[in-house]
């Protein structure tokens, strides 16, 4: 069973469209993340949710809106897509209460805005 | 705030040669440190982690890393590179409060025959 799964794996869309990426984890973790990886492979955290509550929002444009219907799911909705949004988006999860525990990552969603 | 710095965006080695990927951390408290590997078009996979139990940490695929407090370093090594080791490697640290992983800029390992 896949621990952290994201859909879709690839997403090609036109500028101005609205799209969503879904993420689910079956690890029982209470914290979930969205990371953005740019063309230079740099990984930057976007959001973090703990038990469905937003705890980190790293100066991301408000066109990006995460939603956590329950602690196993964290979806990312993007409005009015721009060329600069093209990147790979990774979902991840980890338990919050143990600093030594690693984050588990999904396979990524490659978003291409044309 | 905790951070990590990876020296060298690209490292090239020959198959069978020693692999050394550098990571230095900045933290006012004992850090939790991680090395992840990313193969092309894939997600991130944990190689190993430092959680203060032992300074020399062994991971998967023959990799290991040594935590050196005096040098604020956590360099990743492998005695003999294999072609399949070609990938992007990331060092990361957990921030205070354990809320997020902060990544270095990554090092691409190139392995030539």
PDB file of C-alpha atoms in Angstrom:
ATOM      1  CA  UNK A   1       0.000   0.000   0.000  1.00  0.00           C
ATOM      2  CA  UNK A   2       1.254   3.441  -0.901  1.00  0.00           C
ATOM      3  CA  UNK A   3       1.880   5.482   2.252  1.00  0.00           C
ATOM      4  CA  UNK A   4       1.410   8.950   0.752  1.00  0.00           C
ATOM      5  CA  UNK A   5      -0.411   9.136  -2.538  1.00  0.00           C
ATOM      6  CA  UNK A   6      -1.010  12.145  -4.756  1.00  0.00           C
ATOM      7  CA  UNK A   7      -3.223  12.577  -7.760  1.00  0.00           C
ATOM      8  CA  UNK A   8      -2.734  13.405 -10.511  1.00  0.00           C
ATOM      9  CA  UNK A   9       0.901  12.630 -11.230  1.00  0.00           C
ATOM     10  CA  UNK A  10       0.955  14.994 -14.207  1.00  0.00           C
ATOM     11  CA  UNK A  11      -1.173  18.061 -14.799  1.00  0.00           C
ATOM     12  CA  UNK A  12      -1.000  20.258 -17.882  1.00  0.00           C
ATOM     13  CA  UNK A  13      -3.278  23.262 -17.995  1.00  0.00           C
ATOM     14  CA  UNK A  14      -3.663  26.710 -19.464  1.00  0.00           C
ATOM     15  CA  UNK A  15      -3.013  29.999 -17.744  1.00  0.00           C
ATOM     16  CA  UNK A  16      -5.971  31.295 -15.825  1.00  0.00           C
ATOM     17  CA  UNK A  17      -7.467  27.892 -15.089  1.00  0.00           C
ATOM     18  CA  UNK A  18      -8.221  26.506 -11.644  1.00  0.00           C
ATOM     19  CA  UNK A  19      -6.900  23.092 -10.659  1.00  0.00           C
ATOM     20  CA  UNK A  20      -6.674  20.826  -7.622  1.00  0.00           C
ATOM     21  CA  UNK A  21      -4.180  18.256  -6.438  1.00  0.00           C
ATOM     22  CA  UNK A  22      -5.242  15.617  -3.963  1.00  0.00           C
ATOM     23  CA  UNK A  23      -3.176  13.925  -1.276  1.00  0.00           C
ATOM     24  CA  UNK A  24      -3.934  11.076   1.067  1.00  0.00           C
ATOM     25  CA  UNK A  25      -1.801   9.319   3.664  1.00  0.00           C
ATOM     26  CA  UNK A  26      -2.523   6.018   5.400  1.00  0.00           C
ATOM     27  CA  UNK A  27       0.219   6.286   8.019  1.00  0.00           C
ATOM     28  CA  UNK A  28      -1.913   7.749  10.766  1.00  0.00           C
ATOM     29  CA  UNK A  29       0.224  10.899  10.881  1.00  0.00           C
ATOM     30  CA  UNK A  30      -1.281  14.071  12.239  1.00  0.00           C
ATOM     31  CA  UNK A  31       0.782  16.544  10.221  1.00  0.00           C
ATOM     32  CA  UNK A  32       0.719  16.972   6.465  1.00  0.00           C
ATOM     33  CA  UNK A  33       2.628  19.293   4.172  1.00  0.00           C
ATOM     34  CA  UNK A  34       2.777  20.717   0.703  1.00  0.00           C
ATOM     35  CA  UNK A  35       6.195  21.422  -0.755  1.00  0.00           C
ATOM     36  CA  UNK A  36       7.014  23.056  -4.075  1.00  0.00           C
ATOM     37  CA  UNK A  37      10.068  21.982  -6.050  1.00  0.00           C
ATOM     38  CA  UNK A  38      11.158  24.430  -8.705  1.00  0.00           C
ATOM     39  CA  UNK A  39      13.136  23.810 -11.866  1.00  0.00           C
ATOM     40  CA  UNK A  40      16.396  24.045  -9.922  1.00  0.00           C
ATOM     41  CA  UNK A  41      15.197  21.264  -7.613  1.00  0.00           C
ATOM     42  CA  UNK A  42      14.902  23.600  -4.650  1.00  0.00           C
ATOM     43  CA  UNK A  43      12.310  22.332  -2.147  1.00  0.00           C
ATOM     44  CA  UNK A  44      10.296  24.971  -0.344  1.00  0.00           C
ATOM     45  CA  UNK A  45       7.549  24.362   2.157  1.00  0.00           C
ATOM     46  CA  UNK A  46       4.227  25.947   1.296  1.00  0.00           C
ATOM     47  CA  UNK A  47       1.793  24.775   3.936  1.00  0.00           C
ATOM     48  CA  UNK A  48       1.564  22.553   6.955  1.00  0.00           C
ATOM     49  CA  UNK A  49      -1.548  21.211   8.611  1.00  0.00           C
ATOM     50  CA  UNK A  50      -1.786  19.580  11.996  1.00  0.00           C
ATOM     51  CA  UNK A  51      -4.997  17.714  12.745  1.00  0.00           C
ATOM     52  CA  UNK A  52      -6.781  19.666  10.005  1.00  0.00           C
ATOM     53  CA  UNK A  53      -5.547  22.998  11.332  1.00  0.00           C
ATOM     54  CA  UNK A  54      -3.269  25.264   9.305  1.00  0.00           C
ATOM     55  CA  UNK A  55      -0.046  25.837  11.221  1.00  0.00           C
ATOM     56  CA  UNK A  56       2.374  27.013   8.538  1.00  0.00           C
ATOM     57  CA  UNK A  57       1.688  29.275   5.576  1.00  0.00           C
ATOM     58  CA  UNK A  58       4.962  30.314   4.029  1.00  0.00           C
ATOM     59  CA  UNK A  59       4.041  33.507   2.199  1.00  0.00           C
ATOM     60  CA  UNK A  60       2.293  31.666  -0.564  1.00  0.00           C
ATOM     61  CA  UNK A  61       0.022  33.687  -2.883  1.00  0.00           C
ATOM     62  CA  UNK A  62      -3.585  33.454  -1.817  1.00  0.00           C
ATOM     63  CA  UNK A  63      -4.382  31.840  -5.171  1.00  0.00           C
ATOM     64  CA  UNK A  64      -3.181  28.697  -3.411  1.00  0.00           C
ATOM     65  CA  UNK A  65      -5.678  27.314  -0.932  1.00  0.00           C
ATOM     66  CA  UNK A  66      -5.088  24.101   0.967  1.00  0.00           C
ATOM     67  CA  UNK A  67      -7.970  22.152   2.409  1.00  0.00           C
ATOM     68  CA  UNK A  68      -7.857  19.348   4.919  1.00  0.00           C
ATOM     69  CA  UNK A  69     -11.200  17.548   5.224  1.00  0.00           C
ATOM     70  CA  UNK A  70      -9.679  15.124   7.734  1.00  0.00           C
ATOM     71  CA  UNK A  71      -6.221  14.433   9.032  1.00  0.00           C
ATOM     72  CA  UNK A  72      -5.544  11.814   6.357  1.00  0.00           C
ATOM     73  CA  UNK A  73      -6.172  14.194   3.465  1.00  0.00           C
ATOM     74  CA  UNK A  74      -4.659  17.468   2.375  1.00  0.00           C
ATOM     75  CA  UNK A  75      -5.699  18.895  -0.969  1.00  0.00           C
ATOM     76  CA  UNK A  76      -4.258  21.871  -2.789  1.00  0.00           C
ATOM     77  CA  UNK A  77      -6.428  24.108  -4.916  1.00  0.00           C
ATOM     78  CA  UNK A  78      -4.856  26.687  -7.190  1.00  0.00           C
ATOM     79  CA  UNK A  79      -6.850  29.515  -8.755  1.00  0.00           C
ATOM     80  CA  UNK A  80      -5.944  31.547 -11.811  1.00  0.00           C
ATOM     81  CA  UNK A  81      -2.875  29.537 -12.675  1.00  0.00           C
ATOM     82  CA  UNK A  82       0.207  31.418 -13.845  1.00  0.00           C
ATOM     83  CA  UNK A  83       3.237  30.287 -15.823  1.00  0.00           C
ATOM     84  CA  UNK A  84       5.371  30.626 -12.703  1.00  0.00           C
ATOM     85  CA  UNK A  85       3.270  28.021 -10.942  1.00  0.00           C
ATOM     86  CA  UNK A  86       4.833  25.343 -13.113  1.00  0.00           C
ATOM     87  CA  UNK A  87       6.718  23.068 -10.726  1.00  0.00           C
ATOM     88  CA  UNK A  88       6.552  19.725  -8.995  1.00  0.00           C
ATOM     89  CA  UNK A  89       4.358  19.730  -5.913  1.00  0.00           C
ATOM     90  CA  UNK A  90       4.990  17.212  -3.178  1.00  0.00           C
ATOM     91  CA  UNK A  91       2.707  16.174  -0.398  1.00  0.00           C
ATOM     92  CA  UNK A  92       4.277  14.772   2.765  1.00  0.00           C
ATOM     93  CA  UNK A  93       3.281  13.638   6.232  1.00  0.00           C
ATOM     94  CA  UNK A  94       4.922  12.944   9.561  1.00  0.00           C
ATOM     95  CA  UNK A  95       3.936  12.599  13.203  1.00  0.00           C
ATOM     96  CA  UNK A  96       4.326  15.894  15.023  1.00  0.00           C
ATOM     97  CA  UNK A  97       5.246  14.654  18.436  1.00  0.00           C
ATOM     98  CA  UNK A  98       8.602  13.126  17.579  1.00  0.00           C
ATOM     99  CA  UNK A  99      11.348  15.340  16.228  1.00  0.00           C
ATOM    100  CA  UNK A 100      13.435  12.427  15.036  1.00  0.00           C
ATOM    101  CA  UNK A 101      10.801  11.030  12.734  1.00  0.00           C
ATOM    102  CA  UNK A 102      11.198  11.672   9.068  1.00  0.00           C
ATOM    103  CA  UNK A 103       8.603  12.988   6.669  1.00  0.00           C
ATOM    104  CA  UNK A 104       7.172  10.591   4.111  1.00  0.00           C
ATOM    105  CA  UNK A 105       6.688  11.995   0.640  1.00  0.00           C
ATOM    106  CA  UNK A 106       4.316  11.301  -2.173  1.00  0.00           C
ATOM    107  CA  UNK A 107       5.546  10.789  -5.733  1.00  0.00           C
ATOM    108  CA  UNK A 108       4.853  14.365  -6.692  1.00  0.00           C
ATOM    109  CA  UNK A 109       2.563  16.137  -9.121  1.00  0.00           C
ATOM    110  CA  UNK A 110       4.254  17.793 -12.075  1.00  0.00           C
ATOM    111  CA  UNK A 111       2.219  20.869 -12.936  1.00  0.00           C
ATOM    112  CA  UNK A 112       2.835  22.520 -16.269  1.00  0.00           C
ATOM    113  CA  UNK A 113       1.058  25.774 -17.045  1.00  0.00           C
ATOM    114  CA  UNK A 114       1.024  26.742 -20.722  1.00  0.00           C
TER     115      UNK A 114
ATOM    116  CA  UNK B   1      16.149  29.244  12.929  1.00  0.00           C
ATOM    117  CA  UNK B   2      17.528  25.917  11.839  1.00  0.00           C
ATOM    118  CA  UNK B   3      19.009  25.625   8.367  1.00  0.00           C
ATOM    119  CA  UNK B   4      21.302  23.413   6.323  1.00  0.00           C
ATOM    120  CA  UNK B   5      23.818  24.292   3.638  1.00  0.00           C
ATOM    121  CA  UNK B   6      24.899  21.857   0.971  1.00  0.00           C
ATOM    122  CA  UNK B   7      28.209  22.644  -0.633  1.00  0.00           C
ATOM    123  CA  UNK B   8      28.371  21.836  -4.312  1.00  0.00           C
ATOM    124  CA  UNK B   9      25.317  21.712  -6.524  1.00  0.00           C
ATOM    125  CA  UNK B  10      26.956  18.961  -8.600  1.00  0.00           C
ATOM    126  CA  UNK B  11      29.391  16.232  -7.628  1.00  0.00           C
ATOM    127  CA  UNK B  12      30.888  13.921 -10.229  1.00  0.00           C
ATOM    128  CA  UNK B  13      32.575  10.632  -9.417  1.00  0.00           C
ATOM    129  CA  UNK B  14      33.640   7.539 -11.283  1.00  0.00           C
ATOM    130  CA  UNK B  15      31.996   4.227 -10.614  1.00  0.00           C
ATOM    131  CA  UNK B  16      33.776   2.597  -7.690  1.00  0.00           C
ATOM    132  CA  UNK B  17      35.067   5.876  -6.281  1.00  0.00           C
ATOM    133  CA  UNK B  18      34.285   7.368  -2.892  1.00  0.00           C
ATOM    134  CA  UNK B  19      31.165   9.510  -2.684  1.00  0.00           C
ATOM    135  CA  UNK B  20      31.247  12.542  -0.369  1.00  0.00           C
ATOM    136  CA  UNK B  21      28.311  14.933  -0.245  1.00  0.00           C
ATOM    137  CA  UNK B  22      28.635  17.824   2.173  1.00  0.00           C
ATOM    138  CA  UNK B  23      26.058  19.235   4.539  1.00  0.00           C
ATOM    139  CA  UNK B  24      26.561  21.817   7.269  1.00  0.00           C
ATOM    140  CA  UNK B  25      23.820  22.770   9.677  1.00  0.00           C
ATOM    141  CA  UNK B  26      22.956  25.804  11.714  1.00  0.00           C
ATOM    142  CA  UNK B  27      21.047  25.206  14.908  1.00  0.00           C
ATOM    143  CA  UNK B  28      21.070  26.573  18.417  1.00  0.00           C
ATOM    144  CA  UNK B  29      19.816  23.283  19.801  1.00  0.00           C
ATOM    145  CA  UNK B  30      20.804  19.700  19.050  1.00  0.00           C
ATOM    146  CA  UNK B  31      19.375  19.106  15.610  1.00  0.00           C
ATOM    147  CA  UNK B  32      17.551  16.248  13.991  1.00  0.00           C
ATOM    148  CA  UNK B  33      19.137  15.780  10.558  1.00  0.00           C
ATOM    149  CA  UNK B  34      18.133  13.803   7.513  1.00  0.00           C
ATOM    150  CA  UNK B  35      19.453  12.817   4.120  1.00  0.00           C
ATOM    151  CA  UNK B  36      16.981  12.138   1.351  1.00  0.00           C
ATOM    152  CA  UNK B  37      17.529  10.892  -2.190  1.00  0.00           C
ATOM    153  CA  UNK B  38      15.432  11.751  -5.213  1.00  0.00           C
ATOM    154  CA  UNK B  39      15.710   9.650  -8.343  1.00  0.00           C
ATOM    155  CA  UNK B  40      14.521  11.185 -11.620  1.00  0.00           C
ATOM    156  CA  UNK B  41      10.782  11.784 -11.726  1.00  0.00           C
ATOM    157  CA  UNK B  42      10.262  10.280  -8.297  1.00  0.00           C
ATOM    158  CA  UNK B  43       9.517  11.456  -4.784  1.00  0.00           C
ATOM    159  CA  UNK B  44      11.951  11.764  -1.910  1.00  0.00           C
ATOM    160  CA  UNK B  45      13.189   8.661  -0.128  1.00  0.00           C
ATOM    161  CA  UNK B  46      14.884   8.696   3.245  1.00  0.00           C
ATOM    162  CA  UNK B  47      18.498   7.517   3.188  1.00  0.00           C
ATOM    163  CA  UNK B  48      19.309   7.990   6.856  1.00  0.00           C
ATOM    164  CA  UNK B  49      18.744  10.244   9.843  1.00  0.00           C
ATOM    165  CA  UNK B  50      20.524  11.536  12.911  1.00  0.00           C
ATOM    166  CA  UNK B  51      18.526  11.602  16.125  1.00  0.00           C
ATOM    167  CA  UNK B  52      21.393  11.861  18.663  1.00  0.00           C
ATOM    168  CA  UNK B  53      21.503   8.117  19.354  1.00  0.00           C
ATOM    169  CA  UNK B  54      24.817   7.635  17.522  1.00  0.00           C
ATOM    170  CA  UNK B  55      27.095  10.010  15.662  1.00  0.00           C
ATOM    171  CA  UNK B  56      27.800   7.557  12.843  1.00  0.00           C
ATOM    172  CA  UNK B  57      24.591   6.685  11.095  1.00  0.00           C
ATOM    173  CA  UNK B  58      24.213   3.935   8.538  1.00  0.00           C
ATOM    174  CA  UNK B  59      21.513   4.107   5.941  1.00  0.00           C
ATOM    175  CA  UNK B  60      20.213   2.292   2.935  1.00  0.00           C
ATOM    176  CA  UNK B  61      22.163   1.437  -0.209  1.00  0.00           C
ATOM    177  CA  UNK B  62      25.524   1.519   1.599  1.00  0.00           C
ATOM    178  CA  UNK B  63      25.396   5.182   2.557  1.00  0.00           C
ATOM    179  CA  UNK B  64      26.425   6.522   5.918  1.00  0.00           C
ATOM    180  CA  UNK B  65      26.836   9.920   7.554  1.00  0.00           C
ATOM    181  CA  UNK B  66      28.745  11.184  10.546  1.00  0.00           C
ATOM    182  CA  UNK B  67      27.420  13.908  12.824  1.00  0.00           C
ATOM    183  CA  UNK B  68      30.245  16.216  13.919  1.00  0.00           C
ATOM    184  CA  UNK B  69      29.130  18.841  16.367  1.00  0.00           C
ATOM    185  CA  UNK B  70      32.497  20.611  16.388  1.00  0.00           C
ATOM    186  CA  UNK B  71      32.243  21.122  12.622  1.00  0.00           C
ATOM    187  CA  UNK B  72      28.422  21.482  12.512  1.00  0.00           C
ATOM    188  CA  UNK B  73      28.487  18.929   9.733  1.00  0.00           C
ATOM    189  CA  UNK B  74      26.582  15.861   8.642  1.00  0.00           C
ATOM    190  CA  UNK B  75      28.339  14.748   5.469  1.00  0.00           C
ATOM    191  CA  UNK B  76      27.069  11.779   3.475  1.00  0.00           C
ATOM    192  CA  UNK B  77      29.513   9.154   2.252  1.00  0.00           C
ATOM    193  CA  UNK B  78      29.604   5.891   0.360  1.00  0.00           C
ATOM    194  CA  UNK B  79      32.834   3.961  -0.122  1.00  0.00           C
ATOM    195  CA  UNK B  80      32.162   2.875  -3.689  1.00  0.00           C
ATOM    196  CA  UNK B  81      29.809   4.612  -6.082  1.00  0.00           C
ATOM    197  CA  UNK B  82      27.483   2.659  -8.297  1.00  0.00           C
ATOM    198  CA  UNK B  83      25.835   3.885 -11.458  1.00  0.00           C
ATOM    199  CA  UNK B  84      22.451   3.530  -9.756  1.00  0.00           C
ATOM    200  CA  UNK B  85      23.497   6.138  -7.152  1.00  0.00           C
ATOM    201  CA  UNK B  86      23.111   8.918  -9.699  1.00  0.00           C
ATOM    202  CA  UNK B  87      20.367  11.112  -8.248  1.00  0.00           C
ATOM    203  CA  UNK B  88      19.658  14.337  -6.363  1.00  0.00           C
ATOM    204  CA  UNK B  89      20.527  14.288  -2.676  1.00  0.00           C
ATOM    205  CA  UNK B  90      19.026  16.566  -0.072  1.00  0.00           C
ATOM    206  CA  UNK B  91      20.088  17.304   3.466  1.00  0.00           C
ATOM    207  CA  UNK B  92      17.321  18.479   5.800  1.00  0.00           C
ATOM    208  CA  UNK B  93      16.800  19.597   9.393  1.00  0.00           C
ATOM    209  CA  UNK B  94      13.715  19.664  11.591  1.00  0.00           C
ATOM    210  CA  UNK B  95      12.962  23.125  12.904  1.00  0.00           C
ATOM    211  CA  UNK B  96      12.397  23.977  16.546  1.00  0.00           C
ATOM    212  CA  UNK B  97       8.949  22.822  17.512  1.00  0.00           C
ATOM    213  CA  UNK B  98       9.194  19.958  15.043  1.00  0.00           C
ATOM    214  CA  UNK B  99       6.811  21.640  12.683  1.00  0.00           C
ATOM    215  CA  UNK B 100       8.596  21.318   9.372  1.00  0.00           C
ATOM    216  CA  UNK B 101      11.567  19.937   7.469  1.00  0.00           C
ATOM    217  CA  UNK B 102      13.882  22.578   6.076  1.00  0.00           C
ATOM    218  CA  UNK B 103      15.860  21.389   3.057  1.00  0.00           C
ATOM    219  CA  UNK B 104      19.209  22.298   1.636  1.00  0.00           C
ATOM    220  CA  UNK B 105      19.509  23.243  -2.006  1.00  0.00           C
ATOM    221  CA  UNK B 106      20.394  19.710  -3.067  1.00  0.00           C
ATOM    222  CA  UNK B 107      23.431  18.097  -4.683  1.00  0.00           C
ATOM    223  CA  UNK B 108      23.233  16.224  -7.944  1.00  0.00           C
ATOM    224  CA  UNK B 109      25.479  13.180  -7.947  1.00  0.00           C
ATOM    225  CA  UNK B 110      26.753  12.143 -11.353  1.00  0.00           C
ATOM    226  CA  UNK B 111      28.423   8.741 -11.709  1.00  0.00           C
ATOM    227  CA  UNK B 112      30.466   7.942 -14.767  1.00  0.00           C
ATOM    228  CA  UNK B 113      31.592   4.475 -15.909  1.00  0.00           C
TER     229      UNK B 113
END
